[in-house]
PDB file of C-alpha atoms in Angstrom:
ATOM      1  CA  UNK A1143      11.838   8.342 -15.402  1.00 54.00           C
ATOM      2  CA  UNK A1144      10.223   5.130 -13.741  1.00 65.00           C
ATOM      3  CA  UNK A1145      13.183   3.466 -11.921  1.00 91.00           C
ATOM      4  CA  UNK A1146      11.137   0.417 -10.348  1.00 96.00           C
ATOM      5  CA  UNK A1147       8.640  -1.246 -12.767  1.00 97.00           C
ATOM      6  CA  UNK A1148       6.432  -3.958 -12.064  1.00 98.00           C
ATOM      7  CA  UNK A1149       4.223  -6.442 -13.973  1.00 97.00           C
ATOM      8  CA  UNK A1150       1.385  -7.412 -14.362  1.00 98.00           C
ATOM      9  CA  UNK A1151      -0.632  -4.543 -13.128  1.00 97.00           C
ATOM     10  CA  UNK A1152      -3.234  -7.132 -11.786  1.00 98.00           C
ATOM     11  CA  UNK A1153      -3.182 -10.892 -11.591  1.00 98.00           C
ATOM     12  CA  UNK A1154      -5.949 -13.422 -10.502  1.00 98.00           C
ATOM     13  CA  UNK A1155      -4.941 -16.914  -9.754  1.00 98.00           C
ATOM     14  CA  UNK A1156      -6.962 -20.086  -8.100  1.00 98.00           C
ATOM     15  CA  UNK A1157      -6.399 -20.886  -4.495  1.00 98.00           C
ATOM     16  CA  UNK A1158      -3.398 -23.363  -4.397  1.00 98.00           C
ATOM     17  CA  UNK A1159      -1.712 -21.965  -7.292  1.00 98.00           C
ATOM     18  CA  UNK A1160       1.596 -20.134  -7.483  1.00 98.00           C
ATOM     19  CA  UNK A1161       1.543 -16.494  -8.179  1.00 98.00           C
ATOM     20  CA  UNK A1162       4.454 -14.844  -9.950  1.00 98.00           C
ATOM     21  CA  UNK A1163       4.989 -11.150  -9.565  1.00 98.00           C
ATOM     22  CA  UNK A1164       7.649  -9.441 -11.692  1.00 98.00           C
ATOM     23  CA  UNK A1165       9.703  -6.378 -10.870  1.00 98.00           C
ATOM     24  CA  UNK A1166      12.753  -4.767 -12.799  1.00 98.00           C
ATOM     25  CA  UNK A1167      14.862  -1.739 -12.015  1.00 97.00           C
ATOM     26  CA  UNK A1168      17.246   0.738 -13.521  1.00 94.00           C
ATOM     27  CA  UNK A1169      19.615   2.028 -11.076  1.00 91.00           C
ATOM     28  CA  UNK A1170      22.646  -0.429 -10.254  1.00 91.00           C
ATOM     29  CA  UNK A1171      23.299   1.073  -7.190  1.00 90.00           C
ATOM     30  CA  UNK A1172      20.059  -0.100  -5.670  1.00 92.00           C
ATOM     31  CA  UNK A1173      21.294  -2.588  -2.990  1.00 91.00           C
ATOM     32  CA  UNK A1174      17.999  -3.458  -0.981  1.00 92.00           C
ATOM     33  CA  UNK A1175      14.820  -4.748  -2.726  1.00 95.00           C
ATOM     34  CA  UNK A1176      11.844  -5.041  -0.218  1.00 95.00           C
ATOM     35  CA  UNK A1177       8.276  -6.285  -1.105  1.00 97.00           C
ATOM     36  CA  UNK A1178       5.430  -4.708   0.612  1.00 97.00           C
ATOM     37  CA  UNK A1179       1.799  -5.677   0.363  1.00 97.00           C
ATOM     38  CA  UNK A1180      -0.921  -3.401   1.086  1.00 98.00           C
ATOM     39  CA  UNK A1181      -4.506  -4.537   1.924  1.00 97.00           C
ATOM     40  CA  UNK A1182      -7.423  -1.906   1.110  1.00 94.00           C
ATOM     41  CA  UNK A1183      -7.720   0.854   3.674  1.00 93.00           C
ATOM     42  CA  UNK A1184      -4.382  -0.172   5.245  1.00 96.00           C
ATOM     43  CA  UNK A1185      -0.690   1.112   5.088  1.00 97.00           C
ATOM     44  CA  UNK A1186       2.048  -0.958   3.364  1.00 97.00           C
ATOM     45  CA  UNK A1187       3.294  -3.716   5.327  1.00 96.00           C
ATOM     46  CA  UNK A1188       6.748  -5.223   4.605  1.00 95.00           C
ATOM     47  CA  UNK A1189       6.588  -8.697   3.530  1.00 97.00           C
ATOM     48  CA  UNK A1190       9.776  -9.956   2.380  1.00 96.00           C
ATOM     49  CA  UNK A1191      13.196  -8.398   1.295  1.00 95.00           C
ATOM     50  CA  UNK A1192      16.398  -9.377  -0.501  1.00 95.00           C
ATOM     51  CA  UNK A1193      19.973  -7.753  -0.854  1.00 92.00           C
ATOM     52  CA  UNK A1194      21.805  -8.493  -3.978  1.00 88.00           C
ATOM     53  CA  UNK A1195      24.603 -10.513  -2.316  1.00 90.00           C
ATOM     54  CA  UNK A1196      21.754 -13.325  -2.720  1.00 91.00           C
ATOM     55  CA  UNK A1197      19.858 -14.636  -5.686  1.00 95.00           C
ATOM     56  CA  UNK A1198      17.101 -16.206  -3.571  1.00 97.00           C
ATOM     57  CA  UNK A1199      15.320 -15.282  -0.490  1.00 97.00           C
ATOM     58  CA  UNK A1200      12.548 -17.512   1.007  1.00 97.00           C
ATOM     59  CA  UNK A1201       9.898 -16.865   3.676  1.00 97.00           C
ATOM     60  CA  UNK A1202       7.228 -19.529   3.927  1.00 98.00           C
ATOM     61  CA  UNK A1203       5.131 -19.455   0.803  1.00 98.00           C
ATOM     62  CA  UNK A1204       6.838 -16.383  -0.281  1.00 98.00           C
ATOM     63  CA  UNK A1205      10.336 -16.668  -2.390  1.00 98.00           C
ATOM     64  CA  UNK A1206      12.112 -13.650  -4.031  1.00 98.00           C
ATOM     65  CA  UNK A1207      14.357 -14.730  -7.153  1.00 98.00           C
ATOM     66  CA  UNK A1208      16.790 -12.111  -7.858  1.00 97.00           C
ATOM     67  CA  UNK A1209      18.944 -11.582 -11.039  1.00 96.00           C
ATOM     68  CA  UNK A1210      21.347  -8.939 -10.803  1.00 94.00           C
ATOM     69  CA  UNK A1211      22.924  -9.215 -14.162  1.00 94.00           C
ATOM     70  CA  UNK A1212      19.171  -8.584 -15.879  1.00 96.00           C
ATOM     71  CA  UNK A1213      18.282  -6.298 -12.889  1.00 96.00           C
ATOM     72  CA  UNK A1214      14.875  -8.258 -12.425  1.00 97.00           C
ATOM     73  CA  UNK A1215      13.460  -9.981  -9.438  1.00 97.00           C
ATOM     74  CA  UNK A1216      10.363 -11.812  -9.091  1.00 98.00           C
ATOM     75  CA  UNK A1217       8.068 -12.440  -6.036  1.00 98.00           C
ATOM     76  CA  UNK A1218       6.676 -16.263  -6.203  1.00 98.00           C
ATOM     77  CA  UNK A1219       3.811 -16.795  -3.785  1.00 98.00           C
ATOM     78  CA  UNK A1220       3.426 -20.761  -3.633  1.00 98.00           C
ATOM     79  CA  UNK A1221      -0.107 -22.267  -2.494  1.00 98.00           C
ATOM     80  CA  UNK A1222      -1.655 -18.907  -3.011  1.00 98.00           C
ATOM     81  CA  UNK A1223      -4.599 -18.185  -0.569  1.00 98.00           C
ATOM     82  CA  UNK A1224      -7.612 -15.928  -0.493  1.00 97.00           C
ATOM     83  CA  UNK A1225      -6.015 -14.124   2.206  1.00 97.00           C
ATOM     84  CA  UNK A1226      -3.263 -13.083  -0.124  1.00 98.00           C
ATOM     85  CA  UNK A1227      -5.371 -11.031  -2.273  1.00 98.00           C
ATOM     86  CA  UNK A1228      -3.506  -7.570  -1.974  1.00 98.00           C
ATOM     87  CA  UNK A1229      -1.662  -5.225  -3.969  1.00 98.00           C
ATOM     88  CA  UNK A1230       2.197  -5.909  -3.943  1.00 98.00           C
ATOM     89  CA  UNK A1231       4.734  -3.345  -4.382  1.00 98.00           C
ATOM     90  CA  UNK A1232       8.245  -3.883  -5.256  1.00 98.00           C
ATOM     91  CA  UNK A1233      10.550  -1.209  -3.767  1.00 96.00           C
ATOM     92  CA  UNK A1234      14.345  -0.547  -4.141  1.00 95.00           C
ATOM     93  CA  UNK A1235      16.890   1.872  -2.363  1.00 91.00           C
ATOM     94  CA  UNK A1236      20.436   2.615  -2.198  1.00 86.00           C
ATOM     95  CA  UNK A1237      21.191   2.010   1.513  1.00 76.00           C
ATOM     96  CA  UNK A1238      24.386   3.890   1.337  1.00 72.00           C
ATOM     97  CA  UNK A1239      22.831   6.946  -0.112  1.00 67.00           C
ATOM     98  CA  UNK A1240      19.670   8.356   1.336  1.00 70.00           C
ATOM     99  CA  UNK A1241      17.807   5.235   2.055  1.00 78.00           C
ATOM    100  CA  UNK A1242      14.714   6.567   0.435  1.00 87.00           C
ATOM    101  CA  UNK A1243      12.381   3.989  -1.186  1.00 91.00           C
ATOM    102  CA  UNK A1244      11.262   3.956  -4.718  1.00 93.00           C
ATOM    103  CA  UNK A1245       8.285   2.010  -5.402  1.00 96.00           C
ATOM    104  CA  UNK A1246       6.929   0.320  -8.361  1.00 97.00           C
ATOM    105  CA  UNK A1247       3.334   0.879  -9.673  1.00 97.00           C
ATOM    106  CA  UNK A1248       2.121  -2.375  -7.814  1.00 97.00           C
ATOM    107  CA  UNK A1249       0.605  -5.424  -8.801  1.00 98.00           C
ATOM    108  CA  UNK A1250      -2.951  -6.178  -7.608  1.00 98.00           C
ATOM    109  CA  UNK A1251      -3.322  -9.723  -6.758  1.00 98.00           C
ATOM    110  CA  UNK A1252      -6.511 -11.569  -6.617  1.00 98.00           C
ATOM    111  CA  UNK A1253      -6.662 -15.177  -5.452  1.00 98.00           C
ATOM    112  CA  UNK A1254      -9.874 -17.006  -6.182  1.00 97.00           C
ATOM    113  CA  UNK A1255     -11.600 -19.903  -4.206  1.00 93.00           C
TER     114      UNK A1255
ATOM    115  CA  UNK B1344      11.367  -2.339  14.134  1.00 83.00           C
ATOM    116  CA  UNK B1345       9.705   1.174  14.701  1.00 90.00           C
ATOM    117  CA  UNK B1346       6.210   1.951  15.383  1.00 94.00           C
ATOM    118  CA  UNK B1347       4.684   5.090  13.838  1.00 96.00           C
ATOM    119  CA  UNK B1348       1.493   6.994  14.770  1.00 97.00           C
ATOM    120  CA  UNK B1349      -0.075   9.512  12.673  1.00 98.00           C
ATOM    121  CA  UNK B1350      -2.656  12.059  13.630  1.00 97.00           C
ATOM    122  CA  UNK B1351      -5.195  12.781  12.413  1.00 97.00           C
ATOM    123  CA  UNK B1352      -6.327   9.623  10.810  1.00 96.00           C
ATOM    124  CA  UNK B1353      -8.514  11.659   8.159  1.00 96.00           C
ATOM    125  CA  UNK B1354      -9.440  14.966   7.645  1.00 95.00           C
ATOM    126  CA  UNK B1355     -11.763  16.868   5.536  1.00 96.00           C
ATOM    127  CA  UNK B1356     -10.938  20.553   4.727  1.00 94.00           C
ATOM    128  CA  UNK B1357     -11.891  23.338   2.404  1.00 96.00           C
ATOM    129  CA  UNK B1358      -9.981  24.431  -0.633  1.00 97.00           C
ATOM    130  CA  UNK B1359      -7.425  26.998   0.126  1.00 97.00           C
ATOM    131  CA  UNK B1360      -7.000  26.043   3.820  1.00 97.00           C
ATOM    132  CA  UNK B1361      -4.202  24.447   5.603  1.00 96.00           C
ATOM    133  CA  UNK B1362      -3.711  21.395   7.442  1.00 96.00           C
ATOM    134  CA  UNK B1363      -1.022  19.705   9.685  1.00 97.00           C
ATOM    135  CA  UNK B1364      -0.215  15.979   9.614  1.00 98.00           C
ATOM    136  CA  UNK B1365       1.840  14.651  12.518  1.00 98.00           C
ATOM    137  CA  UNK B1366       3.987  11.414  12.739  1.00 97.00           C
ATOM    138  CA  UNK B1367       5.440  10.198  16.109  1.00 97.00           C
ATOM    139  CA  UNK B1368       7.803   7.265  16.395  1.00 95.00           C
ATOM    140  CA  UNK B1369       8.160   5.187  19.225  1.00 94.00           C
ATOM    141  CA  UNK B1370      11.776   5.458  19.163  1.00 92.00           C
ATOM    142  CA  UNK B1371      14.506   7.755  17.919  1.00 92.00           C
ATOM    143  CA  UNK B1372      15.065   7.511  14.144  1.00 90.00           C
ATOM    144  CA  UNK B1373      17.406   9.349  11.904  1.00 88.00           C
ATOM    145  CA  UNK B1374      15.312   9.953   8.765  1.00 90.00           C
ATOM    146  CA  UNK B1375      11.548  10.084   8.264  1.00 94.00           C
ATOM    147  CA  UNK B1376      10.029   9.805   4.912  1.00 95.00           C
ATOM    148  CA  UNK B1377       6.669  11.318   3.469  1.00 97.00           C
ATOM    149  CA  UNK B1378       4.757   9.715   0.818  1.00 97.00           C
ATOM    150  CA  UNK B1379       1.572  10.450  -0.991  1.00 98.00           C
ATOM    151  CA  UNK B1380      -0.580   7.959  -2.458  1.00 97.00           C
ATOM    152  CA  UNK B1381      -3.659   8.380  -4.655  1.00 97.00           C
ATOM    153  CA  UNK B1382      -6.452   5.838  -4.778  1.00 93.00           C
ATOM    154  CA  UNK B1383      -5.328   2.652  -6.387  1.00 91.00           C
ATOM    155  CA  UNK B1384      -2.082   3.917  -7.247  1.00 95.00           C
ATOM    156  CA  UNK B1385       1.435   3.542  -5.945  1.00 96.00           C
ATOM    157  CA  UNK B1386       3.301   5.412  -3.170  1.00 96.00           C
ATOM    158  CA  UNK B1387       5.224   8.791  -4.242  1.00 95.00           C
ATOM    159  CA  UNK B1388       7.941   9.691  -2.187  1.00 95.00           C
ATOM    160  CA  UNK B1389       7.500  13.543  -1.122  1.00 97.00           C
ATOM    161  CA  UNK B1390      10.291  14.271   0.942  1.00 96.00           C
ATOM    162  CA  UNK B1391      13.125  13.129   3.542  1.00 93.00           C
ATOM    163  CA  UNK B1392      13.199  14.765   6.844  1.00 93.00           C
ATOM    164  CA  UNK B1393      16.169  14.734   8.874  1.00 88.00           C
ATOM    165  CA  UNK B1394      16.339  16.320  12.467  1.00 84.00           C
ATOM    166  CA  UNK B1395      18.041  19.664  12.252  1.00 81.00           C
ATOM    167  CA  UNK B1396      17.978  20.255   8.775  1.00 85.00           C
ATOM    168  CA  UNK B1397      15.571  21.246   5.766  1.00 90.00           C
ATOM    169  CA  UNK B1398      13.802  18.509   4.247  1.00 93.00           C
ATOM    170  CA  UNK B1399      14.744  17.164   1.038  1.00 94.00           C
ATOM    171  CA  UNK B1400      12.021  17.308  -1.547  1.00 96.00           C
ATOM    172  CA  UNK B1401      11.577  15.022  -4.507  1.00 95.00           C
ATOM    173  CA  UNK B1402      10.538  16.332  -7.885  1.00 94.00           C
ATOM    174  CA  UNK B1403       7.012  17.597  -7.981  1.00 95.00           C
ATOM    175  CA  UNK B1404       6.868  18.615  -4.507  1.00 97.00           C
ATOM    176  CA  UNK B1405       8.180  21.916  -2.920  1.00 97.00           C
ATOM    177  CA  UNK B1406       8.446  23.366   0.417  1.00 96.00           C
ATOM    178  CA  UNK B1407       5.983  26.250   0.029  1.00 97.00           C
ATOM    179  CA  UNK B1408       3.409  23.793  -0.797  1.00 98.00           C
ATOM    180  CA  UNK B1409       4.408  20.934   1.728  1.00 98.00           C
ATOM    181  CA  UNK B1410       6.671  22.384   4.337  1.00 97.00           C
ATOM    182  CA  UNK B1411       7.828  19.609   6.806  1.00 97.00           C
ATOM    183  CA  UNK B1412       9.429  20.157  10.095  1.00 94.00           C
ATOM    184  CA  UNK B1413      11.689  17.645  11.955  1.00 93.00           C
ATOM    185  CA  UNK B1414      12.104  19.187  15.527  1.00 91.00           C
ATOM    186  CA  UNK B1415      13.625  15.956  16.903  1.00 92.00           C
ATOM    187  CA  UNK B1416      14.386  12.397  16.407  1.00 92.00           C
ATOM    188  CA  UNK B1417      10.561  11.350  17.013  1.00 94.00           C
ATOM    189  CA  UNK B1418       8.377  13.731  15.401  1.00 95.00           C
ATOM    190  CA  UNK B1419       7.656  15.187  12.019  1.00 96.00           C
ATOM    191  CA  UNK B1420       4.974  17.446  10.825  1.00 97.00           C
ATOM    192  CA  UNK B1421       3.979  17.515   7.361  1.00 98.00           C
ATOM    193  CA  UNK B1422       1.598  20.766   6.451  1.00 98.00           C
ATOM    194  CA  UNK B1423      -0.425  21.032   3.163  1.00 98.00           C
ATOM    195  CA  UNK B1424      -0.618  24.494   2.378  1.00 97.00           C
ATOM    196  CA  UNK B1425      -3.515  26.108   0.320  1.00 97.00           C
ATOM    197  CA  UNK B1426      -5.143  22.718  -0.307  1.00 97.00           C
ATOM    198  CA  UNK B1427      -6.908  21.710  -3.336  1.00 97.00           C
ATOM    199  CA  UNK B1428      -9.016  18.829  -4.312  1.00 97.00           C
ATOM    200  CA  UNK B1429      -6.065  17.398  -6.286  1.00 97.00           C
ATOM    201  CA  UNK B1430      -4.262  16.923  -3.030  1.00 97.00           C
ATOM    202  CA  UNK B1431      -6.818  14.620  -1.878  1.00 97.00           C
ATOM    203  CA  UNK B1432      -5.057  11.378  -0.997  1.00 98.00           C
ATOM    204  CA  UNK B1433      -3.539   9.423   1.726  1.00 98.00           C
ATOM    205  CA  UNK B1434      -0.323  10.747   3.347  1.00 98.00           C
ATOM    206  CA  UNK B1435       2.150   8.314   5.043  1.00 98.00           C
ATOM    207  CA  UNK B1436       4.941   8.856   7.165  1.00 97.00           C
ATOM    208  CA  UNK B1437       7.767   6.103   7.239  1.00 96.00           C
ATOM    209  CA  UNK B1438      11.092   5.138   8.889  1.00 93.00           C
ATOM    210  CA  UNK B1439      13.565   2.702   9.559  1.00 83.00           C
ATOM    211  CA  UNK B1440      14.424   1.731  13.207  1.00 69.00           C
ATOM    212  CA  UNK B1441      17.904   2.180  14.420  1.00 62.00           C
ATOM    213  CA  UNK B1442      20.445   0.491  12.168  1.00 60.00           C
ATOM    214  CA  UNK B1443      17.793  -1.745  10.387  1.00 66.00           C
ATOM    215  CA  UNK B1444      17.457  -1.528   6.562  1.00 75.00           C
ATOM    216  CA  UNK B1445      13.733  -2.292   7.171  1.00 85.00           C
ATOM    217  CA  UNK B1446      11.405   0.668   6.621  1.00 90.00           C
ATOM    218  CA  UNK B1447       7.759   0.655   8.360  1.00 93.00           C
ATOM    219  CA  UNK B1448       4.918   2.881   7.511  1.00 96.00           C
ATOM    220  CA  UNK B1449       2.566   4.752   9.697  1.00 97.00           C
ATOM    221  CA  UNK B1450      -0.955   4.053   9.243  1.00 98.00           C
ATOM    222  CA  UNK B1451      -1.654   6.932   6.910  1.00 98.00           C
ATOM    223  CA  UNK B1452      -3.918  10.055   7.022  1.00 98.00           C
ATOM    224  CA  UNK B1453      -6.585  10.253   4.605  1.00 97.00           C
ATOM    225  CA  UNK B1454      -7.157  13.885   3.083  1.00 97.00           C
ATOM    226  CA  UNK B1455     -10.391  14.993   1.362  1.00 97.00           C
ATOM    227  CA  UNK B1456     -10.141  18.579   0.152  1.00 97.00           C
ATOM    228  CA  UNK B1457     -13.599  19.974  -1.026  1.00 96.00           C
TER     229      UNK B1457
END
């Protein structure tokens, strides 16, 4: 059972556009949702994260929108740059439990110039 | 945050052999996690390792195949027993630092089984 789902599987946007990456989850006990990005031949790196007490988290060009009722969140990347081209993983965990991260399938983003 | 180091960076081994992957943290951490990632795929949690107790394995991963040791708060070892070509993937260790929710990953060990 896939507890964290992402869409689309791949996404191409032009430089300067806004990329929107979607994520949904099933377990209502999840209380921490980090997004990681991973460049080829590198390890995943923490990009931005949100906890359900907030419905929005912003860090520069990256913003998470969170809808607890629908168990959905999205990552918006404004003014996309070619350097943003990477695979983005949405993850979820229950910090009160084992704190293990459950990853979605990932979205491969390509920003064309 | 916490910095994690893995050794080796990559390894090539023959089918049927065993190999060890080491993970070292630059500070004491409560839990260490091991993930497997096949090329172009997501990360799959293999097990959680806490000091002084047996690792907790996720579905599809067993102690016999992937024994994990956690002798102290900065170190963990993942062993791949009876390696098969299907085990060829990247193995990452990860952990959170102190009381932080943020989880960080080591650089990974790329394993190729011939």
